[in-house]
Amino acid sequence: MRRDRLTLIMMTGLPAVQLVLFGYAIQTDVRHLPTVVLDESRTSDSRRLIATIGNTGNFRIVGDVADRHALRNEILAARAAAGLVIPADYARDLRAGRTATAQMIVDAADPQASGAAMSGAQLAAAALSTQIMTEQAGAAPPIEMRVRPWFNPAQRSAIFIVPGVIGVLLTITLTLITSTAIVRERERGTLEQLVVTPIGKTSLMLGKLIPFVLVGYVQMSVVLGLGVLIFKVPIVGSLPMLYAMAIPFMVASLGVGLLISTVAKSQAQAMQLSFFFMLPNILLSGYIFPRVAMPDPAQWIGLALPLTYFLKVLRGILLKGVSLADVWEPTVTLVGIAMLLIAISVRRFRKTIE
Amino acid sequence: MSTAAAVETRALEKEFGPRVAVHSLDLTINRGEVFGLLGPNGSGKTTTIRMLCGLMAPTGGSASVVGYDVASQSERVRERIGYMSQRYGLYDDLTVAENLRFYATVYGLHGRARTERLAEHASQLGLTERWNQLAGTLSGGWKQRLALACATAHTPEMLFLDEPTAGVDPAARREFWRSIYVLAGRGTTILVTTHYMDEAERCQRLAFLSRGKLIGIGTTAEITAQFGQPTIEDVFIELQRRDEGAIAGTIAGAAT
């Protein structure tokens, strides 16, 4: 292993790169959308609206434009992603007690970014409306909805992503690296050479698999450590429970790796098959995209993936501090999948080394 | 060490689906023999060796190696045999010493016994000068020598060599056979398959396989006499011709 530089780099470099890439790049929370303002009203009322919108944090006012044509150009040139239009009669309507309209034009080419912007604008307007109404009526607003985002109050996506990186990395190590390592031994004839020695098939298999579990634990610790240091990921729950829960997940992933090694004829094939397995894991397990938003068939596929359950448990422990009783359902399913996968793959593997 | 024959097979058979790779093989190899297994490609040599080593389960018949049944006492067999395949089975990322140490450990050698055994073994096989070189950077001849050393680190009673000299130069082949005789001199039984007829003639006894069947067994002189050919090479070519004739016959028969 010391001289197998490539595997070593893959195993140690990968966690760091993945973590930083995903932690920083996949910022699903949209903030500071560059916004231009077309203020045809030019009153204290319109400036109040602009300030309210700017204060939401969703928008960053980057400048004023003279007319609609200029606003369009700013958005086309991607210098702005949103434009706030306040018509000339805004203040007059407001003062007269009529509904005043303002317009938020959003570049919806990126639906995720625009979605957040649109709801942000509506929220800001609603907030301002209540404020103005209370001022006019001189009474407290009848209903106030106070939103309290639990477990991730700042709603930072890194906190959501980092536990996912742990799960995805373990999947990579235990399927991709395990399967290619075993296929390589078969290609080089060392596996055959080991089978003729007196060590039993069980100890041969354990000898091949246990090191990867240890590597998995090291990776998990590295990612967790970096996550806490760089992204301030909280560890609310119990670490021993987290490490214990990793076992059924690693066993399941090892089963997949072993299974791939019995099917693949070359290292290249093992790698392709592993990536083929990785894809649904990344897309459908809830690692990045919320599973509740997926169509049913995609959710069903997700239900077959060990990562789906592991992520539930992992996020539960890290962010919410759940106990085993809270996550017994995904835990039991995960253990079941793990036992099934390892049983099938061990049987197949035994056959191939006969 | 028991007094039973080194290898004894009774109606040993291996089928891969409809194809019969080894057909009712009866073979006896005596203790201490250097025994050659010959035959054209696909005649069942490798399959036979793999069954004897416990790498493959026979589909019929029985076989015992160094006195133990390969099916029911495979662990006993494995402790007492060495096996070297065409692919050598070396770890390229490990040095000569690390490869040797690894295989010696797998065979249950530890501590001082292992160190002493390996030092003696390496000097006998002339590996000491490459002790710390990576196996992946060795030339073909050296790799072969290391593979032989790994297969015999535990002083097996019986050694199986599956085309051990394929792809190495004549000097390395001669050196290899010198090592084989060193091992044989210590009483190791050796079963070797080869395509080189000069190597076949170095064996004490030979067996010819053709299309999964044993068709001749004995010393070089006995075999050449049996087939009425001047040399072993002529026997080999004659057999290959017959094989091809038989295949052509089947195809012709199937066509009519």
Coordinates of C-alpha atoms in Angstrom, one line a residue, chain B residues 7 18 27 69 97 153-154 201 220:
Chain B
V7 CA -0.3 -37.9 -6.8
P18 CA -21.1 -29.8 -22.2
L27 CA -2.5 -40.9 -13.1
D69 CA -7.8 -36.4 -0.6
A97 CA 12.1 -9.7 0.5
A153 CA 9.4 -20.9 0.9
H154 CA 7.6 -23.4 3.2
E201 CA 13.3 -34.5 -21.8
T220 CA 11.1 -40.3 -22.9

